[in-house]
Tab-separated table of C-alpha atoms and ligand atoms in Angstrom:
chain	number	residue	atom	x	y	z
G	1	MET	CA	4.069	23.626	-2.779
G	2	ILE	CA	5.486	21.072	-0.374
G	3	LEU	CA	9.120	19.982	-0.172
G	4	ALA	CA	9.447	16.419	1.143
G	5	ILE	CA	12.460	14.476	2.358
G	6	GLU	CA	12.554	10.668	2.554
G	7	THR	CA	15.502	8.796	4.102
G	8	SER	CA	13.901	5.693	5.636
G	9	CYS	CA	16.220	3.166	3.993
G	10	ASP	CA	19.098	3.481	1.514
G	11	ASP	CA	17.711	6.023	-0.963
G	12	THR	CA	18.242	9.710	-0.237
G	13	CYS	CA	15.173	11.422	-1.696
G	14	ALA	CA	13.721	14.926	-1.957
G	15	ALA	CA	10.788	16.164	-4.034
G	16	VAL	CA	8.556	19.168	-4.581
G	17	VAL	CA	4.848	18.552	-5.170
G	18	SER	CA	2.061	21.097	-5.716
G	19	ARG	CA	-1.106	21.173	-3.608
G	20	ALA	CA	-2.973	19.765	-6.599
G	21	GLY	CA	-0.653	16.761	-6.788
G	22	ASP	CA	1.677	17.683	-9.653
G	23	VAL	CA	5.197	16.317	-9.226
G	24	LEU	CA	7.445	19.316	-9.859
G	25	SER	CA	10.633	17.394	-9.027
G	26	ASN	CA	11.453	13.951	-7.660
G	27	VAL	CA	15.153	13.408	-6.925
G	28	ILE	CA	16.389	9.973	-5.827
G	29	SER	CA	20.009	9.273	-5.014
G	30	SER	CA	20.487	5.525	-4.628
G	31	GLN	CA	23.381	4.443	-2.466
G	32	GLY	CA	24.886	1.705	-4.630
G	33	VAL	CA	27.447	0.976	-1.895
G	34	HIS	CA	25.210	-1.616	-0.195
G	35	ASP	CA	25.123	-4.041	-3.120
G	36	ARG	CA	28.487	-5.536	-2.221
G	37	TYR	CA	27.153	-6.549	1.222
G	38	GLY	CA	24.062	-8.245	-0.225
G	39	GLY	CA	21.744	-5.915	1.714
G	40	VAL	CA	21.484	-2.499	3.360
G	41	VAL	CA	23.951	-1.721	6.173
G	42	PRO	CA	22.094	0.746	8.459
G	43	GLU	CA	25.122	2.656	9.738
G	44	ILE	CA	26.506	3.140	6.231
G	45	ALA	CA	23.073	4.283	5.013
G	46	SER	CA	22.895	6.987	7.732
G	47	ARG	CA	26.339	8.318	6.897
G	48	HIS	CA	25.544	8.524	3.209
G	49	HIS	CA	22.254	10.306	3.899
G	50	LEU	CA	24.209	12.861	5.883
G	51	GLU	CA	26.489	13.504	2.907
G	52	LEU	CA	23.754	13.513	0.277
G	53	THR	CA	20.686	15.275	1.741
G	54	GLY	CA	21.897	18.843	1.196
G	55	ALA	CA	22.651	18.288	-2.485
G	56	VAL	CA	19.490	16.248	-3.070
G	57	VAL	CA	17.278	18.959	-1.525
G	58	ASP	CA	19.058	21.642	-3.615
G	59	ASP	CA	18.474	19.581	-6.777
G	60	ALA	CA	14.798	19.078	-5.953
G	61	LEU	CA	14.261	22.813	-5.431
G	62	ARG	CA	16.214	23.746	-8.559
G	63	GLN	CA	14.425	21.236	-10.791
G	64	ALA	CA	11.076	22.504	-9.484
G	65	GLY	CA	12.171	26.082	-10.221
G	66	THR	CA	11.453	27.179	-6.676
G	67	THR	CA	13.155	28.300	-3.470
G	68	LEU	CA	12.530	27.575	0.207
G	69	PRO	CA	10.694	30.849	0.993
G	70	GLN	CA	8.143	30.047	-1.740
G	71	LEU	CA	7.091	26.763	-0.098
G	72	ASP	CA	3.977	26.169	2.049
G	73	ALA	CA	5.502	23.416	4.178
G	74	VAL	CA	8.287	20.872	4.595
G	75	ALA	CA	7.334	17.185	4.933
G	76	VAL	CA	9.496	14.354	6.176
G	77	THR	CA	9.224	10.576	6.657
G	78	GLN	CA	8.986	9.859	10.379
G	79	GLY	CA	8.938	6.021	10.145
G	80	PRO	CA	8.845	3.094	9.870
G	81	GLY	CA	12.408	2.541	8.713
G	82	LEU	CA	16.005	2.543	9.894
G	83	VAL	CA	16.097	4.917	12.856
G	84	GLY	CA	19.540	6.380	12.143
G	85	ALA	CA	18.616	6.969	8.514
G	86	LEU	CA	15.256	8.531	9.428
G	87	LEU	CA	16.894	10.863	11.948
G	88	VAL	CA	19.022	12.456	9.231
G	89	GLY	CA	15.915	13.335	7.218
G	90	ILE	CA	13.999	14.532	10.281
G	91	ALA	CA	16.858	16.762	11.465
G	92	THR	CA	17.172	18.219	7.954
G	93	GLY	CA	13.423	18.827	7.747
G	94	LYS	CA	13.313	20.522	11.150
G	95	ALA	CA	16.271	22.753	10.317
G	96	LEU	CA	14.900	23.840	6.920
G	97	ALA	CA	11.415	24.488	8.316
G	98	ALA	CA	12.693	26.413	11.345
G	99	ALA	CA	15.101	28.532	9.297
G	100	HIS	CA	12.395	29.577	6.837
G	101	GLY	CA	9.417	29.873	9.177
G	102	LEU	CA	7.589	26.928	7.573
G	103	PRO	CA	5.429	24.263	9.256
G	104	LEU	CA	6.656	20.657	9.274
G	105	ILE	CA	4.533	17.648	8.336
G	106	PRO	CA	5.645	14.219	9.619
G	107	VAL	CA	4.533	11.363	7.334
G	108	ASP	CA	4.181	7.607	7.839
G	109	HIS	CA	6.216	5.881	5.101
G	110	LEU	CA	3.497	3.332	4.322
G	111	TYR	CA	0.842	6.027	4.000
G	112	GLY	CA	3.325	7.626	1.588
G	113	HIS	CA	3.223	4.481	-0.587
G	114	VAL	CA	-0.580	4.735	-0.564
G	115	ALA	CA	-0.507	8.450	-1.438
G	116	ALA	CA	1.733	7.790	-4.467
G	117	SER	CA	-1.502	6.711	-6.146
G	118	PHE	CA	-3.046	10.163	-5.544
G	119	LEU	CA	-0.449	11.963	-7.674
G	120	ASN	CA	-1.035	13.324	-11.180
G	121	PRO	CA	-1.336	12.271	-13.917
G	122	GLY	CA	-4.154	9.756	-13.534
G	123	PRO	CA	-4.665	9.698	-9.764
G	124	ILE	CA	-6.852	6.890	-8.461
G	125	GLU	CA	-9.954	7.694	-6.404
G	126	PRO	CA	-10.826	5.823	-3.197
G	127	PRO	CA	-12.219	3.351	-2.409
G	128	PHE	CA	-9.587	0.882	-3.612
G	129	LEU	CA	-7.414	-1.977	-2.415
G	130	ILE	CA	-3.670	-1.506	-2.412
G	131	LEU	CA	-0.869	-4.051	-2.373
G	132	ILE	CA	2.467	-2.579	-1.302
G	133	ALA	CA	5.319	-5.027	-1.864
G	134	SER	CA	8.940	-4.002	-1.488
G	135	GLY	CA	12.175	-5.189	0.086
G	136	GLY	CA	11.004	-3.857	3.456
G	137	HIS	CA	7.253	-4.413	3.533
G	138	THR	CA	4.330	-6.431	2.204
G	139	LEU	CA	0.973	-4.954	2.966
G	140	LEU	CA	-2.561	-5.285	1.710
G	141	ALA	CA	-4.858	-2.402	2.665
G	142	HIS	CA	-8.312	-0.990	2.039
G	143	VAL	CA	-8.211	2.738	1.268
G	144	THR	CA	-11.541	4.473	1.832
G	145	GLU	CA	-10.518	8.143	1.629
G	146	HIS	CA	-7.538	10.352	0.791
G	147	GLY	CA	-6.679	10.919	4.453
G	148	PRO	CA	-4.520	8.590	6.550
G	149	HIS	CA	-7.406	6.427	7.808
G	150	TRP	CA	-6.764	3.402	5.633
G	151	ARG	CA	-7.328	-0.084	6.985
G	152	VAL	CA	-4.596	-2.712	6.948
G	153	LEU	CA	-6.096	-6.059	5.877
G	154	GLY	CA	-2.943	-8.152	5.928
G	155	SER	CA	0.804	-7.901	6.254
G	156	THR	CA	3.749	-10.244	6.192
G	157	LEU	CA	4.437	-12.470	9.166
G	158	ASP	CA	8.113	-12.879	8.259
G	159	ASP	CA	10.000	-11.930	5.080
G	160	ALA	CA	8.742	-9.164	2.779
G	161	ALA	CA	7.900	-10.137	-0.825
G	162	GLY	CA	10.974	-8.309	-2.155
G	163	GLU	CA	13.102	-10.090	0.426
G	164	ALA	CA	11.720	-13.414	-0.839
G	165	PHE	CA	12.854	-12.423	-4.349
G	166	ASP	CA	16.259	-11.286	-3.061
G	167	LYS	CA	16.881	-14.398	-0.941
G	168	GLY	CA	15.723	-16.752	-3.701
G	169	ALA	CA	17.962	-14.921	-6.160
G	170	ARG	CA	20.920	-15.333	-3.852
G	171	LEU	CA	20.290	-19.087	-3.561
G	172	LEU	CA	20.237	-19.240	-7.361
G	173	GLY	CA	23.554	-17.394	-7.563
G	174	LEU	CA	22.149	-14.083	-8.801
G	175	GLY	CA	23.259	-10.640	-7.566
G	176	TYR	CA	21.525	-8.102	-5.268
G	177	PRO	CA	18.876	-6.768	-5.605
G	178	GLY	CA	17.595	-10.070	-6.857
G	179	GLY	CA	14.078	-9.255	-8.065
G	180	PRO	CA	14.875	-7.999	-11.568
G	181	ALA	CA	17.558	-10.693	-12.139
G	182	LEU	CA	15.228	-13.450	-10.967
G	183	GLN	CA	12.425	-12.198	-13.210
G	184	LYS	CA	14.799	-12.210	-16.188
G	185	LEU	CA	16.021	-15.765	-15.519
G	186	ALA	CA	12.429	-16.904	-14.868
G	187	SER	CA	11.325	-15.649	-18.279
G	188	GLU	CA	13.298	-18.537	-19.840
G	189	GLY	CA	11.857	-21.196	-17.525
G	190	ASP	CA	8.693	-23.197	-16.900
G	191	PRO	CA	6.688	-21.846	-13.918
G	192	HIS	CA	5.036	-25.249	-13.454
G	193	ALA	CA	8.272	-27.282	-13.397
G	194	TYR	CA	8.393	-27.390	-9.579
G	195	ARG	CA	5.782	-27.031	-6.871
G	196	PHE	CA	6.698	-24.543	-4.182
G	197	PRO	CA	4.408	-23.767	-1.208
G	198	VAL	CA	1.897	-20.954	-1.658
G	199	ALA	CA	1.358	-20.117	2.044
G	200	ALA	CA	-2.031	-21.820	2.045
G	201	GLN	CA	-1.549	-22.581	5.734
G	202	VAL	CA	-1.645	-18.904	6.723
G	203	GLN	CA	-5.092	-17.858	7.901
G	204	GLY	CA	-6.777	-14.615	6.943
G	205	LEU	CA	-5.073	-12.047	4.742
G	206	ASP	CA	-1.548	-12.140	6.154
G	207	PHE	CA	1.442	-13.348	4.140
G	208	SER	CA	4.351	-15.650	4.882
G	209	PHE	CA	7.379	-16.168	2.653
G	210	SER	CA	10.025	-17.763	4.838
G	211	GLY	CA	8.851	-21.344	4.123
G	212	LEU	CA	9.172	-20.696	0.408
G	213	LYS	CA	12.823	-19.726	0.658
G	214	THR	CA	13.518	-22.892	2.701
G	215	ALA	CA	11.664	-24.987	0.115
G	216	LEU	CA	13.941	-23.638	-2.610
G	217	LEU	CA	17.008	-24.383	-0.506
G	218	TYR	CA	15.878	-28.006	0.002
G	219	LYS	CA	15.043	-28.395	-3.670
G	220	LEU	CA	18.526	-27.209	-4.656
G	221	ARG	CA	20.093	-29.713	-2.233
G	222	GLU	CA	17.885	-32.514	-3.508
G	223	LEU	CA	18.736	-31.812	-7.146
G	224	GLY	CA	22.470	-31.494	-6.533
G	225	GLU	CA	24.813	-29.004	-8.122
G	226	GLU	CA	24.734	-30.190	-11.724
G	227	GLU	CA	20.990	-30.643	-12.025
G	228	SER	CA	20.302	-27.365	-10.164
G	229	GLU	CA	22.541	-25.535	-12.593
G	230	ALA	CA	20.814	-27.097	-15.599
G	231	ARG	CA	17.335	-26.269	-14.243
G	232	ARG	CA	18.018	-22.768	-12.887
G	233	ALA	CA	15.491	-21.038	-15.156
G	234	ASP	CA	12.769	-23.558	-14.262
G	235	LEU	CA	13.553	-23.134	-10.568
G	236	ALA	CA	13.420	-19.336	-10.862
G	237	ALA	CA	10.145	-19.426	-12.800
G	238	SER	CA	8.498	-21.815	-10.321
G	239	TYR	CA	9.750	-19.819	-7.340
G	240	GLN	CA	8.531	-16.544	-8.825
G	241	ARG	CA	5.156	-18.116	-9.537
G	242	ALA	CA	4.837	-19.154	-5.872
G	243	ILE	CA	5.464	-15.563	-4.703
G	244	VAL	CA	3.010	-14.140	-7.235
G	245	GLU	CA	0.356	-16.739	-6.318
G	246	THR	CA	0.786	-16.073	-2.588
G	247	LEU	CA	0.070	-12.401	-3.248
G	248	ALA	CA	-2.698	-13.141	-5.745
G	249	ARG	CA	-4.634	-15.396	-3.384
G	250	ARG	CA	-4.720	-12.710	-0.704
G	251	VAL	CA	-5.791	-10.048	-3.175
G	252	ALA	CA	-8.550	-12.299	-4.550
G	253	ARG	CA	-9.811	-12.945	-1.051
G	254	ALA	CA	-9.665	-9.240	-0.076
G	255	ARG	CA	-11.662	-8.432	-3.213
G	256	ARG	CA	-14.315	-10.981	-2.274
G	257	GLU	CA	-14.500	-9.814	1.333
G	258	THR	CA	-14.639	-6.066	0.651
G	259	GLY	CA	-16.446	-6.076	-2.698
G	260	ILE	CA	-13.891	-3.489	-3.911
G	261	GLU	CA	-13.089	-3.922	-7.610
G	262	ARG	CA	-10.169	-1.508	-7.922
G	263	LEU	CA	-6.544	-2.263	-7.040
G	264	ALA	CA	-3.376	-0.182	-6.818
G	265	LEU	CA	0.165	-1.560	-6.595
G	266	GLY	CA	3.144	0.029	-4.869
G	267	GLY	CA	6.699	-0.845	-3.805
G	268	GLY	CA	9.623	-2.090	-5.890
G	269	VAL	CA	8.071	-5.521	-6.520
G	270	ALA	CA	5.290	-3.778	-8.501
G	271	ALA	CA	7.860	-3.680	-11.317
G	272	ASN	CA	7.500	-7.455	-11.683
G	273	GLY	CA	5.843	-8.281	-15.024
G	274	PRO	CA	4.195	-11.609	-14.121
G	275	LEU	CA	2.844	-10.034	-10.892
G	276	ARG	CA	1.219	-7.204	-12.822
G	277	GLU	CA	-0.276	-9.638	-15.348
G	278	ARG	CA	-1.714	-11.848	-12.632
G	279	MET	CA	-3.158	-8.873	-10.744
G	280	ARG	CA	-4.763	-7.500	-13.893
G	281	GLU	CA	-6.439	-10.880	-14.456
G	282	LEU	CA	-7.848	-10.721	-10.932
G	283	VAL	CA	-8.798	-7.048	-10.846
G	284	PRO	CA	-9.021	-5.461	-14.315
G	285	ASP	CA	-9.245	-1.947	-12.786
G	286	LEU	CA	-5.546	-2.027	-11.874
G	287	HIS	CA	-3.526	1.088	-11.196
G	288	VAL	CA	0.282	0.973	-11.179
G	289	PRO	CA	2.069	4.303	-10.688
G	290	PRO	CA	5.252	4.860	-12.726
G	291	ARG	CA	8.218	2.903	-11.385
G	292	GLU	CA	9.904	5.947	-9.787
G	293	LEU	CA	6.756	6.511	-7.709
G	294	CYS	CA	6.475	2.815	-6.710
G	295	THR	CA	9.966	2.476	-5.247
G	296	ASP	CA	10.927	4.655	-2.275
G	297	ASN	CA	10.709	8.333	-3.218
G	298	ALA	CA	9.889	11.691	-1.652
G	299	ALA	CA	7.088	12.696	-4.056
G	300	MET	CA	4.833	10.134	-2.382
G	301	ILE	CA	5.704	11.648	1.033
G	302	ALA	CA	4.809	15.140	-0.231
G	303	SER	CA	1.597	13.718	-1.686
G	304	ALA	CA	0.619	12.238	1.687
G	305	ALA	CA	1.501	15.500	3.447
G	306	ARG	CA	-1.234	17.257	1.434
G	307	PHE	CA	-3.803	15.346	3.493
G	308	LEU	CA	-2.168	15.785	6.921
G	309	ARG	CA	-2.174	18.623	9.430
G	310	PRO	CA	1.026	20.726	9.412
G	311	GLN	CA	2.747	21.152	12.753
G	312	PRO	CA	3.786	24.680	13.743
G	313	PHE	CA	7.094	25.824	15.208
G	314	PRO	CA	8.238	24.970	17.887
G	315	SER	CA	6.035	21.891	18.519
G	316	TYR	CA	7.633	19.908	15.666
G	317	LEU	CA	11.044	20.145	17.299
G	318	GLN	CA	9.840	17.324	19.600
G	319	LEU	CA	9.329	14.916	16.692
G	320	ASP	CA	11.183	11.625	16.865
G	321	ALA	CA	11.695	8.783	14.411
G	322	PHE	CA	9.987	5.410	14.851
G	323	SER	CA	11.368	2.179	13.481
G	324	SER	CA	8.300	-0.037	13.170
G	325	GLY	CA	4.599	-0.276	13.873
G	326	GLU	CA	2.313	2.680	14.240
G	327	ARG	CA	3.189	6.339	14.309
G	328	PRO	CA	3.278	7.580	17.923
G	329	LEU	CA	0.702	10.227	18.849
Y	401	KG4	O1	10.597	-0.301	-2.979
Y	401	KG4	P1	12.005	-0.774	-3.167
Y	401	KG4	O2	12.807	-0.160	-4.269
Y	401	KG4	O3	12.859	-0.573	-1.863
Y	401	KG4	C1	12.462	-0.973	-0.602
Y	401	KG4	O4	12.659	-2.153	-0.287
Y	401	KG4	O5	11.919	-0.135	0.162
Y	401	KG4	O6	11.922	-2.332	-3.373
Y	401	KG4	C2	13.076	-3.087	-3.636
Y	401	KG4	C3	12.669	-4.536	-3.773
Y	401	KG4	C4	13.865	-5.461	-3.824
Y	401	KG4	O7	13.627	-6.529	-2.937
Y	401	KG4	C5	13.871	-5.926	-5.275
Y	401	KG4	O8	14.399	-7.202	-5.442
Y	401	KG4	C6	12.400	-5.867	-5.636
Y	401	KG4	O9	11.916	-4.719	-4.983
Y	401	KG4	N1	12.195	-5.763	-7.084
Y	401	KG4	C7	11.629	-6.729	-7.827
Y	401	KG4	C8	11.677	-6.281	-9.180
Y	401	KG4	N2	12.271	-5.055	-9.199
Y	401	KG4	C9	12.572	-4.755	-7.894
Y	401	KG4	N3	11.111	-7.909	-7.477
Y	401	KG4	C10	10.608	-8.661	-8.469
Y	401	KG4	N4	10.628	-8.328	-9.778
Y	401	KG4	C11	11.150	-7.153	-10.180
Y	401	KG4	N5	11.165	-6.840	-11.485
Y	402	ZN	ZN1	9.012	1.725	1.016
C-alpha cells in the first residue's frame, strides 16, 4: 500500500492505494476560501495546507483501515505547482517516511493525471492518447507504457482550458470556478449564434485560448449591455463550443498522426458534458475516470508512484519542489 499526498494547488489531498491499483481511500479537502478572490491565492493556499495536511492524512489512513507502519511507501507531488503549497506536502511526506522507516516516491503532477487512468475499476491499457484539461494545465500526450515515459504532443501556449472557462464566465457575470456555471448557462443557448476563433492559426498540436477570451470581451462591448444580457446563453454556448472545438481539432489531428484510437480525459474540464460528447464522436474508445479522479487528488499520485522507483532514506531529504517544466534529475 502507498500513502500519497498532493498539495500542488488549493486542494489538500491524501489517499491510500494498493499495489494492484485499488483506491482504498481518497480524501480531498477543498479550500473554498479562494472563491471570493476569483482565483487561488498562493500564500493562503500554503497556510491552509499546513493546517489541513495532518487531518487529511489521518482521514486517508483511517478510511483505508490501515496505519503508517503497514505501508510500503509514501508518495508526494514534487511539481509542477505552487512552490509554497508543494513544500508543505513534501515536508509532510519526508517527515512521515523518515519517522516510519519508509521510502519516499516523488511524483510529477502531470504524470499523476495520466496514472489516474491506471486505477481500478476499469483501468485503461496503453497505448492511448490523453487530454488533460484543468484550471492549471492543458496537455495532449501519447502514453505508450505505464511508466513515466509518455510523450507530450501539445500543450497550451497561454491560458489553460479551465482558465478559458473561468475567464469567460467572469466576463459573463458568473461566479468562480466558472466552468460548471458556464456549461449550465450554455445549455440554454445556441452554440452557433456567434463565431468565436478556434485557434486555427496555431501550428502543430499546441493550444491557445487567450485570443478567445479577448474575442468574447470585444463581442460584449459591440453588443452593449442590454443586448449582451439578453443573449448571455447564446454567448456562453458559442464560447463553450469554441473551447471544445479547439480541443477537438487537436485530438483529431493527434489521432491521425499517431494512429492511436483510444483516448483518456483528465482534469476538471473533463466534467464538461459537451466536451465529452464531442470527444466520444471523435474517438469512440473514450475513457473518463470518475470525477474525483479527474480533478486534483492524491489517489492518482499514489497510482503513478506504483511505477516509479522509491527513494531510500536519507537521499530523499534532498528533494525540492519545482514550479513548472520538467522534474529535475
Ligand atoms: O482539475 P481542477 O479541479 O483543478 C485544477 O485546476 O488543477 O480543474 C478546475 C477547472 C476550473 O477551471 C473549472 O472551471 C473547470 O475545471 N471545470 C469545468 C467544469 N467543471 C470544472 N469546465 C467546464 N465545464 C465543467 N463542467
Ligand atoms: Zn492538476
